[in-house]
Short mmCIF file of C-alpha atoms and ligand atoms in Angstrom, two decimals:
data_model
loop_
_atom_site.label_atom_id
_atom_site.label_comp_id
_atom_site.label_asym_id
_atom_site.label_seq_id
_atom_site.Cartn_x
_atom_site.Cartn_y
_atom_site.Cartn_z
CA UNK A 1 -17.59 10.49 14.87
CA UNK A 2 -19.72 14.03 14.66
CA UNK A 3 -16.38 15.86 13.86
CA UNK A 4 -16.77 18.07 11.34
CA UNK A 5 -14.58 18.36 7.91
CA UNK A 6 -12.81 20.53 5.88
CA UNK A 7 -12.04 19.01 2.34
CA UNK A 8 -8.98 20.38 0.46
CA UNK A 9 -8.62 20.13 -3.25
CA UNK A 10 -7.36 21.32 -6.91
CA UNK A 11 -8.95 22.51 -9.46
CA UNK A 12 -8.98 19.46 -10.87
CA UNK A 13 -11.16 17.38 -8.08
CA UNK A 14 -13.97 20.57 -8.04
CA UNK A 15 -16.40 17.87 -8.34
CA UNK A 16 -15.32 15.20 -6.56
CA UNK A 17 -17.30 13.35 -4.23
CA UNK A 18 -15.34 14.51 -0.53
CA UNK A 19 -15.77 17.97 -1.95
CA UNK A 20 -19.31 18.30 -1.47
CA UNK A 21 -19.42 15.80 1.10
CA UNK A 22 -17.44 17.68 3.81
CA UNK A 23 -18.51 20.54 5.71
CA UNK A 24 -16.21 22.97 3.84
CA UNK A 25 -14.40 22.74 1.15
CA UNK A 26 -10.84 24.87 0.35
CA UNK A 27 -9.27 25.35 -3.15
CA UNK A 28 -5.53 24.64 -2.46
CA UNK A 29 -4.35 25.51 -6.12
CA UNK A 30 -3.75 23.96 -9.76
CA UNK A 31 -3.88 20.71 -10.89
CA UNK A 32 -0.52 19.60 -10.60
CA UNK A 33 0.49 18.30 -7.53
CA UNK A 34 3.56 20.52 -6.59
CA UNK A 35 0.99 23.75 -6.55
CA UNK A 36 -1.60 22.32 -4.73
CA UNK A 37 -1.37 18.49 -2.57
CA UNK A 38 2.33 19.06 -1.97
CA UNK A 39 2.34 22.65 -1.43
CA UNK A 40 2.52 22.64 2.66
CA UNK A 41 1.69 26.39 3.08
CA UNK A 42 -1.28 26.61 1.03
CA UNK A 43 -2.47 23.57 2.57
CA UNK A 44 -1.58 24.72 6.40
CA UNK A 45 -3.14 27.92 5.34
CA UNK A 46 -6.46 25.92 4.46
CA UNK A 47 -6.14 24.21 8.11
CA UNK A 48 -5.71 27.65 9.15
CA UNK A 49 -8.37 30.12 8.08
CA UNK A 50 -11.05 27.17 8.57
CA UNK A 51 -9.68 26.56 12.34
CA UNK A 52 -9.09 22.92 11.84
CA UNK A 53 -7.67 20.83 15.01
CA UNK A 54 -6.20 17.99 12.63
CA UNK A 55 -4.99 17.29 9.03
CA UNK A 56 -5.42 13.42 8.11
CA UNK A 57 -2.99 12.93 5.62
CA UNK A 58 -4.51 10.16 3.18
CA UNK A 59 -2.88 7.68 1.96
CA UNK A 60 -0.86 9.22 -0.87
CA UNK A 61 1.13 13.08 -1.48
CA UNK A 62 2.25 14.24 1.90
CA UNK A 63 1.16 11.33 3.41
CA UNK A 64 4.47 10.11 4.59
CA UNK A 65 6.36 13.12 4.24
CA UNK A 66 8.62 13.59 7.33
CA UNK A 67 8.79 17.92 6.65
CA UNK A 68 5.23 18.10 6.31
CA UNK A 69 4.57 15.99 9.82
CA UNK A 70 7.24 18.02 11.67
CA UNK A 71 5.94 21.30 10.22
CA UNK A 72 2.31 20.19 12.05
CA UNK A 73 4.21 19.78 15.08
CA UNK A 74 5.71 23.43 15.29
CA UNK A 75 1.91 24.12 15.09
CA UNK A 76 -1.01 23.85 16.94
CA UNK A 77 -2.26 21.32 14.27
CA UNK A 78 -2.20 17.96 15.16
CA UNK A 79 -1.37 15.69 12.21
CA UNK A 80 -3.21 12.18 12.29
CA UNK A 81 0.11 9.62 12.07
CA UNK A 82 2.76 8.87 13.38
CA UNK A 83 5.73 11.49 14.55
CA UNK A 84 7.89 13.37 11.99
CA UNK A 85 10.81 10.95 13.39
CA UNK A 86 8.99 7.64 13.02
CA UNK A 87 8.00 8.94 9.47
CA UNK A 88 11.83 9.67 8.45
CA UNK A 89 13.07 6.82 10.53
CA UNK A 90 11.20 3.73 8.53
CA UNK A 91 11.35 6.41 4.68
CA UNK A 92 15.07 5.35 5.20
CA UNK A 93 15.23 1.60 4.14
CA UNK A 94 18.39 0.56 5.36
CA UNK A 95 17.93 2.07 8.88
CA UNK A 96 14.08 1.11 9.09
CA UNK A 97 15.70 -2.95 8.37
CA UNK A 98 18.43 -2.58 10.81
CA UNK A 99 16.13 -0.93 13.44
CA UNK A 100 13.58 -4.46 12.85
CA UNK A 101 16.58 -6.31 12.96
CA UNK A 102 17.68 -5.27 16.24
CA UNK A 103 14.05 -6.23 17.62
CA UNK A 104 14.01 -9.19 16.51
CA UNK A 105 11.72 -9.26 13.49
CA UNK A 106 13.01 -11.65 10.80
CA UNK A 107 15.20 -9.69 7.69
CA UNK A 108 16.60 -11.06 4.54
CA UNK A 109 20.28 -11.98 5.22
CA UNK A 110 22.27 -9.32 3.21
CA UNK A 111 24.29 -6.12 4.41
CA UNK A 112 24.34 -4.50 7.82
CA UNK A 113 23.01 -1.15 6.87
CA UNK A 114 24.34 0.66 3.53
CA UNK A 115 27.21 -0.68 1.20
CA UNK A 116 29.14 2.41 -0.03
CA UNK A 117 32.10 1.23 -1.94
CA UNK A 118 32.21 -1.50 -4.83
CA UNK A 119 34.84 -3.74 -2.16
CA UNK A 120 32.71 -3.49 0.41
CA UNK A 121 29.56 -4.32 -1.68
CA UNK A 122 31.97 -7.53 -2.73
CA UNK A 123 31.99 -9.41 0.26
CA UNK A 124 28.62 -9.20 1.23
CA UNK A 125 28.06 -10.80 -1.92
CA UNK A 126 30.76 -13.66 -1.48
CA UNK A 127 29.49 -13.49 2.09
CA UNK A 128 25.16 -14.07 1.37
CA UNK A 129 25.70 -15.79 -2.33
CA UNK A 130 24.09 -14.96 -5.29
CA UNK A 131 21.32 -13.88 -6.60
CA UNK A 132 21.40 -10.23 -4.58
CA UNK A 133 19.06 -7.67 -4.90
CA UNK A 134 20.29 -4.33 -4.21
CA UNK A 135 17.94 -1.83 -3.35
CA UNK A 136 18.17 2.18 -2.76
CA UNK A 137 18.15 3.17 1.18
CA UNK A 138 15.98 6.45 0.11
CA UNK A 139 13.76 3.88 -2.16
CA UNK A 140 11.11 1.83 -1.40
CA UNK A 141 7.46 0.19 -3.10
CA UNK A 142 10.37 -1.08 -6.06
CA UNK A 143 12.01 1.79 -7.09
CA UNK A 144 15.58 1.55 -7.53
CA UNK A 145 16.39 -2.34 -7.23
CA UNK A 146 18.56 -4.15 -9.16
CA UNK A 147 19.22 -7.55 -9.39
CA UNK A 148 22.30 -9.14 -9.70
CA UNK A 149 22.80 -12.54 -11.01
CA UNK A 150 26.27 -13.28 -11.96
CA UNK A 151 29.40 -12.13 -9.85
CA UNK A 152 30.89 -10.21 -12.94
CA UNK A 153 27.93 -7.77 -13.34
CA UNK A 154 27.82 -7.17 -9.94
CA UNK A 155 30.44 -4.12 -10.26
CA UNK A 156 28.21 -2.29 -13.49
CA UNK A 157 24.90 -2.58 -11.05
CA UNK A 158 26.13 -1.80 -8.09
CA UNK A 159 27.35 1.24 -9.90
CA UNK A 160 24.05 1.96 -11.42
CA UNK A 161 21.83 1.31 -8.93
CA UNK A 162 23.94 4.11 -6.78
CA UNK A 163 23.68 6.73 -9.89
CA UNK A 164 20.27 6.10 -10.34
CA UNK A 165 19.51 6.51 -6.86
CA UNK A 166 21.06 9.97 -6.67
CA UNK A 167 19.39 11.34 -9.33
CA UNK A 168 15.86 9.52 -8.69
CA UNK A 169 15.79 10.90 -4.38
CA UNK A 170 18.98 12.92 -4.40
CA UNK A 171 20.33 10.08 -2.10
CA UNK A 172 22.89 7.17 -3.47
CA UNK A 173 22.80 4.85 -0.91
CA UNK A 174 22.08 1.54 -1.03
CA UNK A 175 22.04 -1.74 0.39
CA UNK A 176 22.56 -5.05 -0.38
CA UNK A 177 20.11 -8.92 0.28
CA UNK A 178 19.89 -11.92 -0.70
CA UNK A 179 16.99 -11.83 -3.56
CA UNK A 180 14.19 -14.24 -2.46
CA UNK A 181 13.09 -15.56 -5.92
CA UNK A 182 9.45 -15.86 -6.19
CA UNK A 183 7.75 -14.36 -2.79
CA UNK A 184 4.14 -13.40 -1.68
CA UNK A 185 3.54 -9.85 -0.28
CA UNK A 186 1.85 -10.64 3.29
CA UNK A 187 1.63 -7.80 4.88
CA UNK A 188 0.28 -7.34 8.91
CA UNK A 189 -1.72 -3.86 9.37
CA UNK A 190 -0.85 -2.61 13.38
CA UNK A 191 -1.99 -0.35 15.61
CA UNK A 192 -0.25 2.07 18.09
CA UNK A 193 -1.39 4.16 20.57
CA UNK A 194 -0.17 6.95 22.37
CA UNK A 195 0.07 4.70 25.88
CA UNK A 196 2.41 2.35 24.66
CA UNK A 197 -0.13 -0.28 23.03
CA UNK A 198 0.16 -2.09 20.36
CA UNK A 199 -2.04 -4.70 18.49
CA UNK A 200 -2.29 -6.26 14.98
CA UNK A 201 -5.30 -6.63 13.00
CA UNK A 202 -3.95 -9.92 10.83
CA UNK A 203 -2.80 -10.02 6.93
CA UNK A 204 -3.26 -8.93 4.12
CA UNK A 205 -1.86 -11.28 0.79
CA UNK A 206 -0.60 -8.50 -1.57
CA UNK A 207 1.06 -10.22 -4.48
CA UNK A 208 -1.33 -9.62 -7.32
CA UNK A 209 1.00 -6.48 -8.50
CA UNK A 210 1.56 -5.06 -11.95
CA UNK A 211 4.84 -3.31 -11.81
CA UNK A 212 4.83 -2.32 -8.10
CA UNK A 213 1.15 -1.29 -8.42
CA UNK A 214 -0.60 -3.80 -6.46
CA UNK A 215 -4.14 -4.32 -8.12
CA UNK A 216 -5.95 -7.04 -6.40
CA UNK A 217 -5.81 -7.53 -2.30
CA UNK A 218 -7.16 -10.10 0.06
CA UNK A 219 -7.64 -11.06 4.10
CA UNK A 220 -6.92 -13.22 5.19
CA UNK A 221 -4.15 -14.62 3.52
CA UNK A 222 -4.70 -18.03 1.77
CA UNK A 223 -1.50 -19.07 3.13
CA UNK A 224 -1.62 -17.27 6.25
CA UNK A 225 -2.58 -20.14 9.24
CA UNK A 226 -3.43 -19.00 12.64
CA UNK A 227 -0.08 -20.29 13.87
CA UNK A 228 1.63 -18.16 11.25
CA UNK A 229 -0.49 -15.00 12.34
CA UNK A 230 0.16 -15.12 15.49
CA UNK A 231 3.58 -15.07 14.33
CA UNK A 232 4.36 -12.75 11.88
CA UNK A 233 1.55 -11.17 14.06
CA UNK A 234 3.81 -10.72 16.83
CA UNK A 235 7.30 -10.20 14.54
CA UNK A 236 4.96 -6.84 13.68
CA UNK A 237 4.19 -6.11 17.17
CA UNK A 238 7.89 -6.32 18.53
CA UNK A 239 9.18 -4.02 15.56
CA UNK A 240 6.51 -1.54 16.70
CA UNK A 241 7.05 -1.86 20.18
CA UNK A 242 10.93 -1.25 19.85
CA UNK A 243 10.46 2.14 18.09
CA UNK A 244 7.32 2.93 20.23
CA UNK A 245 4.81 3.10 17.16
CA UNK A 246 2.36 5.42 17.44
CA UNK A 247 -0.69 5.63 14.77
CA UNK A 248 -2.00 3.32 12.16
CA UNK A 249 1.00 1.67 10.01
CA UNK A 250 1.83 -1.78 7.64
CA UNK A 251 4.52 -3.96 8.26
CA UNK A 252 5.55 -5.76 5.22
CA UNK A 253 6.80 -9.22 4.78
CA UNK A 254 8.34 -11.00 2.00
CA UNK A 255 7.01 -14.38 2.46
CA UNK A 256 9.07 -17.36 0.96
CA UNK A 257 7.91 -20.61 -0.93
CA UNK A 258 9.03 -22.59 2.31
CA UNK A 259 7.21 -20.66 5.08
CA UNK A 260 10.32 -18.22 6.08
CA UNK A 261 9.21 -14.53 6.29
CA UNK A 262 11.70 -11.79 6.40
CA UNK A 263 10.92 -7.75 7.17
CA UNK A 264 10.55 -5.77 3.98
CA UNK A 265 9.57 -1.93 4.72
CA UNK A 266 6.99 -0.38 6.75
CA UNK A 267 4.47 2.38 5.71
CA UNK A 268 3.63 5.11 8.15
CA UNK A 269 0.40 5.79 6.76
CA UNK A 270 -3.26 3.84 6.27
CA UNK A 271 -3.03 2.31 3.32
CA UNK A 272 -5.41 2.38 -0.39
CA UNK A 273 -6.15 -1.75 0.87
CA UNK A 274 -7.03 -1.19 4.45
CA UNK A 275 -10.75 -1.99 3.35
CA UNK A 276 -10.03 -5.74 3.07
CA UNK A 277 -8.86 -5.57 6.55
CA UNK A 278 -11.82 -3.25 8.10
CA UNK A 279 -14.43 -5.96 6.57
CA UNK A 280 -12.47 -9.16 8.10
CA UNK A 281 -11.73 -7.54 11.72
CA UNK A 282 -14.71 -5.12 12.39
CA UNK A 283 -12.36 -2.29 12.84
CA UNK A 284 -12.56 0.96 10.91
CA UNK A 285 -8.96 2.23 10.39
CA UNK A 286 -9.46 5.61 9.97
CA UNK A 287 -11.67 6.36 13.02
CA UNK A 288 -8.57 4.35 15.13
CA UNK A 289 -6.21 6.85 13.57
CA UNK A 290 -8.08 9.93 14.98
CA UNK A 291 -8.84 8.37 18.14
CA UNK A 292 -5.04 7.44 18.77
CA UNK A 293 -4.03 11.47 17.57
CA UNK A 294 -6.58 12.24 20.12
CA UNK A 295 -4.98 10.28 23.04
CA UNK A 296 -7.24 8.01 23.30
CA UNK A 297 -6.35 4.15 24.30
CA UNK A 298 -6.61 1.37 21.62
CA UNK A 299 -9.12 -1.83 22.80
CA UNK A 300 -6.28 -4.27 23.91
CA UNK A 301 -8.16 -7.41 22.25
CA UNK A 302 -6.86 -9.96 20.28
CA UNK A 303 -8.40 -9.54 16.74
CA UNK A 304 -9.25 -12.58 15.06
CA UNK A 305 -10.42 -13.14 10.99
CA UNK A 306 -13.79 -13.19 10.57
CA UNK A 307 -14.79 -14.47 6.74
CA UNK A 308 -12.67 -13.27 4.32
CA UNK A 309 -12.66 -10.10 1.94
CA UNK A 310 -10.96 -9.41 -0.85
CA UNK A 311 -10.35 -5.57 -2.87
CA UNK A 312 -10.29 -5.17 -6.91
CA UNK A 313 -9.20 -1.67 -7.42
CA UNK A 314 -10.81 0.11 -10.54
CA UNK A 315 -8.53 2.12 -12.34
CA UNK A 316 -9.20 4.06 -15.35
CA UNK A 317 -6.62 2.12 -17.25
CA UNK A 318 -6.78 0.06 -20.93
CA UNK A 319 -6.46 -3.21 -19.51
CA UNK A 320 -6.22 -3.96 -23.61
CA UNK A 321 -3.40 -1.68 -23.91
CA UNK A 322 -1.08 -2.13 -21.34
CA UNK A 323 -3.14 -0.47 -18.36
CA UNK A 324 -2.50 3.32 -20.49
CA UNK A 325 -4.46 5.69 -18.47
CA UNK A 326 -8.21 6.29 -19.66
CA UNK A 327 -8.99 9.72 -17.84
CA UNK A 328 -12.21 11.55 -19.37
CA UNK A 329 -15.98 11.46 -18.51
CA UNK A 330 -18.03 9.02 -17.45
CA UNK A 331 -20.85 8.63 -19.00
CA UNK A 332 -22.54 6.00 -17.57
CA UNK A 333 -22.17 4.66 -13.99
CA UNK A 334 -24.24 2.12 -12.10
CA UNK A 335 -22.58 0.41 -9.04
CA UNK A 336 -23.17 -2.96 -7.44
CA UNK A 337 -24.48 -3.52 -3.79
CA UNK A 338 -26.27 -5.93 -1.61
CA UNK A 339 -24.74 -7.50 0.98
CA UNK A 340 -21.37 -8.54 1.67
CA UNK A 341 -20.45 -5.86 -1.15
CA UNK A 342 -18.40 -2.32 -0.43
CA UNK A 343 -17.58 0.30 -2.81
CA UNK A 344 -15.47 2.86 -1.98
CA UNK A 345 -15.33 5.66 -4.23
CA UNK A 346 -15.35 9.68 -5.20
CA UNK A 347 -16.90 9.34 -8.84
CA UNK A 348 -20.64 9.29 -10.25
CA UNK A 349 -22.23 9.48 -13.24
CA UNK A 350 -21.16 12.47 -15.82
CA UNK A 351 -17.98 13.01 -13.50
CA UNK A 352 -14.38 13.84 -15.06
CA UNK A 353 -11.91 11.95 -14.70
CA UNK A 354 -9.05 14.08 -14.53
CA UNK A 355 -5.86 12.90 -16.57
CA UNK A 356 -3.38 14.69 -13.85
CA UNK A 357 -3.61 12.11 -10.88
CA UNK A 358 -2.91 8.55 -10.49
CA UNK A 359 -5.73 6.25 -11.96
CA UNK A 360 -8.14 4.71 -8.86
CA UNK A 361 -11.77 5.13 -9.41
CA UNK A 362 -13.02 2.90 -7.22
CA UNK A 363 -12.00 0.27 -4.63
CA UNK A 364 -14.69 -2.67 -5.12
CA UNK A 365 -14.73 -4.74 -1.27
CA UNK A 366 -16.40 -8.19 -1.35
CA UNK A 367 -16.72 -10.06 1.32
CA UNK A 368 -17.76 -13.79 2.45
CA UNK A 369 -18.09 -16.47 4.61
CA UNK A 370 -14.98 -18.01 2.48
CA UNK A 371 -12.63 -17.08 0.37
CA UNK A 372 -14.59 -19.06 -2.45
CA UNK A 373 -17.78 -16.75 -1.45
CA UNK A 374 -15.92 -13.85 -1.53
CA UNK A 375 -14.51 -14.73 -4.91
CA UNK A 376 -17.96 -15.44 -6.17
CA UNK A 377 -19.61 -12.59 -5.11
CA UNK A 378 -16.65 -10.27 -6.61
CA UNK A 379 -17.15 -11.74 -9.62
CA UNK A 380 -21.29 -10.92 -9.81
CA UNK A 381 -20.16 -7.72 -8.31
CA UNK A 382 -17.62 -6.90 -10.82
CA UNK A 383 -20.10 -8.11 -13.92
CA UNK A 384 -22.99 -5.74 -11.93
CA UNK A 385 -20.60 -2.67 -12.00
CA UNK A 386 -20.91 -0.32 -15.33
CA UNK A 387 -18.50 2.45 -16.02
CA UNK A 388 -19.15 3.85 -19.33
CA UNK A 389 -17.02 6.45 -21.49
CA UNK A 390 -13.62 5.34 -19.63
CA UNK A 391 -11.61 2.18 -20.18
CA UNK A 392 -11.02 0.52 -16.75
CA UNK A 393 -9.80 -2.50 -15.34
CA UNK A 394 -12.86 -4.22 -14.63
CA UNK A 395 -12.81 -6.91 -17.40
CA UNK A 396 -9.00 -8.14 -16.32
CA UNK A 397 -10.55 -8.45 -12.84
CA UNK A 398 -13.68 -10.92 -13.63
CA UNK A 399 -10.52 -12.85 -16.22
CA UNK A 400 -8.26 -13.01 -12.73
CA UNK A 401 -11.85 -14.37 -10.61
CA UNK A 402 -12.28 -16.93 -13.45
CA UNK A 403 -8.43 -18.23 -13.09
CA UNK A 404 -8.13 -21.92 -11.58
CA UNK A 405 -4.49 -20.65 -10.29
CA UNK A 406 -6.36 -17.21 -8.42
CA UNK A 407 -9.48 -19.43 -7.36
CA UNK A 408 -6.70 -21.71 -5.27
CA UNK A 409 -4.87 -19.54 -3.93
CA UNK A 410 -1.33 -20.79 -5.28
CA UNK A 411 0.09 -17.35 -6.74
CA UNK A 412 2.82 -14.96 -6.03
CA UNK A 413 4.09 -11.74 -7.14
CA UNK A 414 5.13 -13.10 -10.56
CA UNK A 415 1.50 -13.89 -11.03
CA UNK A 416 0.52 -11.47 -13.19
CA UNK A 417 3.43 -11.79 -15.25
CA UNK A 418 2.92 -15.06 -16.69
CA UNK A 419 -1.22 -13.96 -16.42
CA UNK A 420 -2.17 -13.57 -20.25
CA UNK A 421 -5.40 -11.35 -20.45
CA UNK A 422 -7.40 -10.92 -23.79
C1 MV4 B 501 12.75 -8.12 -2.60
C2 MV4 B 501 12.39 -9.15 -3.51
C3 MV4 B 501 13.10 -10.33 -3.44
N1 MV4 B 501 14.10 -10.48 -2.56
N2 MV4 B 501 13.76 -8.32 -1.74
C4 MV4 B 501 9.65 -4.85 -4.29
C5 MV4 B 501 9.12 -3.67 -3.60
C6 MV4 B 501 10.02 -3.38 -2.48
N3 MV4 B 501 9.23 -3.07 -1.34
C7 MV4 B 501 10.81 -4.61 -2.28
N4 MV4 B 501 10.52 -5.49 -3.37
C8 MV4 B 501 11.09 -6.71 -3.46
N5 MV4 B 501 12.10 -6.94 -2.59
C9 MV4 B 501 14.40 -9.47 -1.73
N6 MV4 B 501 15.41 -9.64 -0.86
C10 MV4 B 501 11.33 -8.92 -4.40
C11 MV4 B 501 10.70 -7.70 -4.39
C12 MV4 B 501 9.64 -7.56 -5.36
C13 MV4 B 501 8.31 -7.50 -4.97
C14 MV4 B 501 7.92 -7.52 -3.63
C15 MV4 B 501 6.61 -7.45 -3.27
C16 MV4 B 501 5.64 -7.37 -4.24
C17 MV4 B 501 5.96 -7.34 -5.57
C18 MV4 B 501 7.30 -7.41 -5.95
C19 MV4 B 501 7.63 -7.39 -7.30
C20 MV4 B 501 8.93 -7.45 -7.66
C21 MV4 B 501 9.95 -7.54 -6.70
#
């Protein structure tokens, strides 16, 4: 876009690959987080003394951080997302449901907003039947959810799940659904501009998740039919419209075994699998982002599938040993390419992997005329990739491209539950 950059980092990422890639470069402190990527004034001080117009957030940090946003605002620095409202309006899970709900958009039967006393949290239950899952208002990508099975331990979690709330986001509300046993993740990436438009770029299948940490994404969806896009399509768009959506942002579905989808949260921010996406629609997410903080219009065009892509994310993690973290260096590094392949990374050869940060080294995007193409090719692709002197998750990804279950498409999120590697 010619605009030029100003990379912030810690100590720790000195030699990662945006670092000497942008423009500038500012040291915002430390490695960990709280003294350097979640320290707001060292990082509007960075924005600052280069004379930056914009901060794009990422996808992780302050990302989604309401305080952060609004703190842009008071300044003459425009952050690329959404507003500071939007941002604490859909971080509250309760209210972001009951906001859906009210436009329409399809939500698992269960509560009207939070359940704050043990009667109360009763009914519903007799009301919506059992199973329930009751999940923390302040929560969100799994944390805090309990499910409750039996009537007689409903008091105990219901109890718990408010505790641990409190002391996990200082917040102990909760509320209560109807637990959907065995869904797929489908989730429908949308676009807002600052004019009032609003479009969807199609699906993304999710469900390949290791304890809330999804692993393995794909677009389209192999359960996803045009009919159903255009649905859940437009369930995304109405949602968006009612709250005025501004910026780049995910609306999440939990999609059930007989073709029902219900609103799960939405994410204010691009997200780590927006590659998948980018390859199927011939869109690039980011550069929509700026242009919408700029003012400019979105293209008002229906987006349609083309081929299909799919993401293995790399992560230095023992896939022998229970995914433990593998930081150190790497020693050896040789990535695929050729057509129809994407890598998206900040590591090379002899770089170190620092232990203080989550895991990702690399996104690996294939893509293909099918879903069996791109399948293929991300298997060659994954056996073509070398990283040496870290453990990562490459081997459990060629295992998942070689499984008759993956290769048809018939999975969920329990997938990798049942999915014995080694
Ligand atoms: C659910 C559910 C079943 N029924 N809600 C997990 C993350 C958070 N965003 C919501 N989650 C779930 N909510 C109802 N009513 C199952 C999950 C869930 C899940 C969802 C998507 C992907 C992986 C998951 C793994 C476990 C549980």
């Amino acid at each position: 876009m010619g605009i030029s950059t100003v990379a912030v980092y810690s100590e720790a990422d000195r030699d990662s690959l945006h670092v000497r890639f942008a423009d500038e470069a500012v040291c915002i402190g430390p490695p960990p987080s709280s003294e350097s990527y979640l320290n707001i004034p060292r990082i509007m001080a960075a924005a600052s003394i280069t004379g930056a117009s914009a901060i794009h957030p990422g996808y992780g940090f302050l990302a989604e951080n309401s305080e952060f946003a609004r703190i842009c605002e008071d300044t003459d620095i425009q952050f690329i997302g959404p507003s500071s409202e939007m941002i604490a309006a859909m971080g509250d899970k309760a209210l972001a449901k009951e906001t859906m709900k009210s436009a329409g958009v399809p939500t698992v039967p269960g509560s009207d907003g939070e359940v704050d006393t043990l009667p109360e949290a009763k009914k519903v239950v007799e009301d919506i039947g059992l199973p329930v899952i009751i999940k923390a208002s302040a929560g969100g990508g799994g944390k805090g959810m309990r499910i409750v099975r039996d009537m007689n331990d409903l008091d105990n979690q219901f109890t718990l799940a408010r505790n641990e709330a409190e002391r996990a986001f200082g917040n102990g509300a909760v509320y209560i659904e109807r637990y959907i046993e065995s869904p797929r993740h489908i989730e429908i990436q949308i676009l807002g501009d600052q004019h009032g438009n609003i479009t969807h770029l199609g699906e993304r299948e999710c469900s390949i998740q290791r304890r809330h940490q999804k692993l393995i994404e794909e677009s389209p969806s192999p359960v996803v039919t045009p009919e159903l896009r255009e649905r859940m399509g437009e369930a995304a768009i109405a949602g968006a419209k009612a709250v005025r959506y501004e910026g780049a942002g995910t609306v999440e579905f939990l999609f059930d075994s007989d073709g029902s989808f219900y609103f799960m949260e939405m994410n204010t921010r691009v997200q780590v699998e927006h590659p998948v996406t980018e390859e199927v629609v011939g869109v690039d997410i980011v550069r929509e982002q700026i242009r919408i903080a700029s003012g400019e219009k979105i293209s008002r065009r229906k987006h349609q599938p083309v081929g299909h892509a799919i993401e293995c994310r790399i992560n230095a993690e023992d896939p022998y040993h229970d995914f433990r973290p593998s930081p150190g260096i790497i020693t050896s590094f040789h990535q695929p390419g050729g057509y129809g392949i994407r890598v998206d990374t900040h590591t090379y050869q002899s770089y170190m992997i620092p232990p203080h940060y989550d895991s990702l080294v690399a996104k690996l995007i294939t893509r293909g005329r099918t879903r069996e193409e791109a399948v293929t090719r991300m298997k060659y692709a994954l056996e073509e990739f070398v990283i040496e002197g870290v453990q990562t998750t490459i081997p459990f990804h060629v295992k998942v491209m070689e499984d008759e279950r993956f290769k048809k498409g018939e999975f969920n999120t329990h997938f990798l539950e049942h999915f014995d590697f080694i």
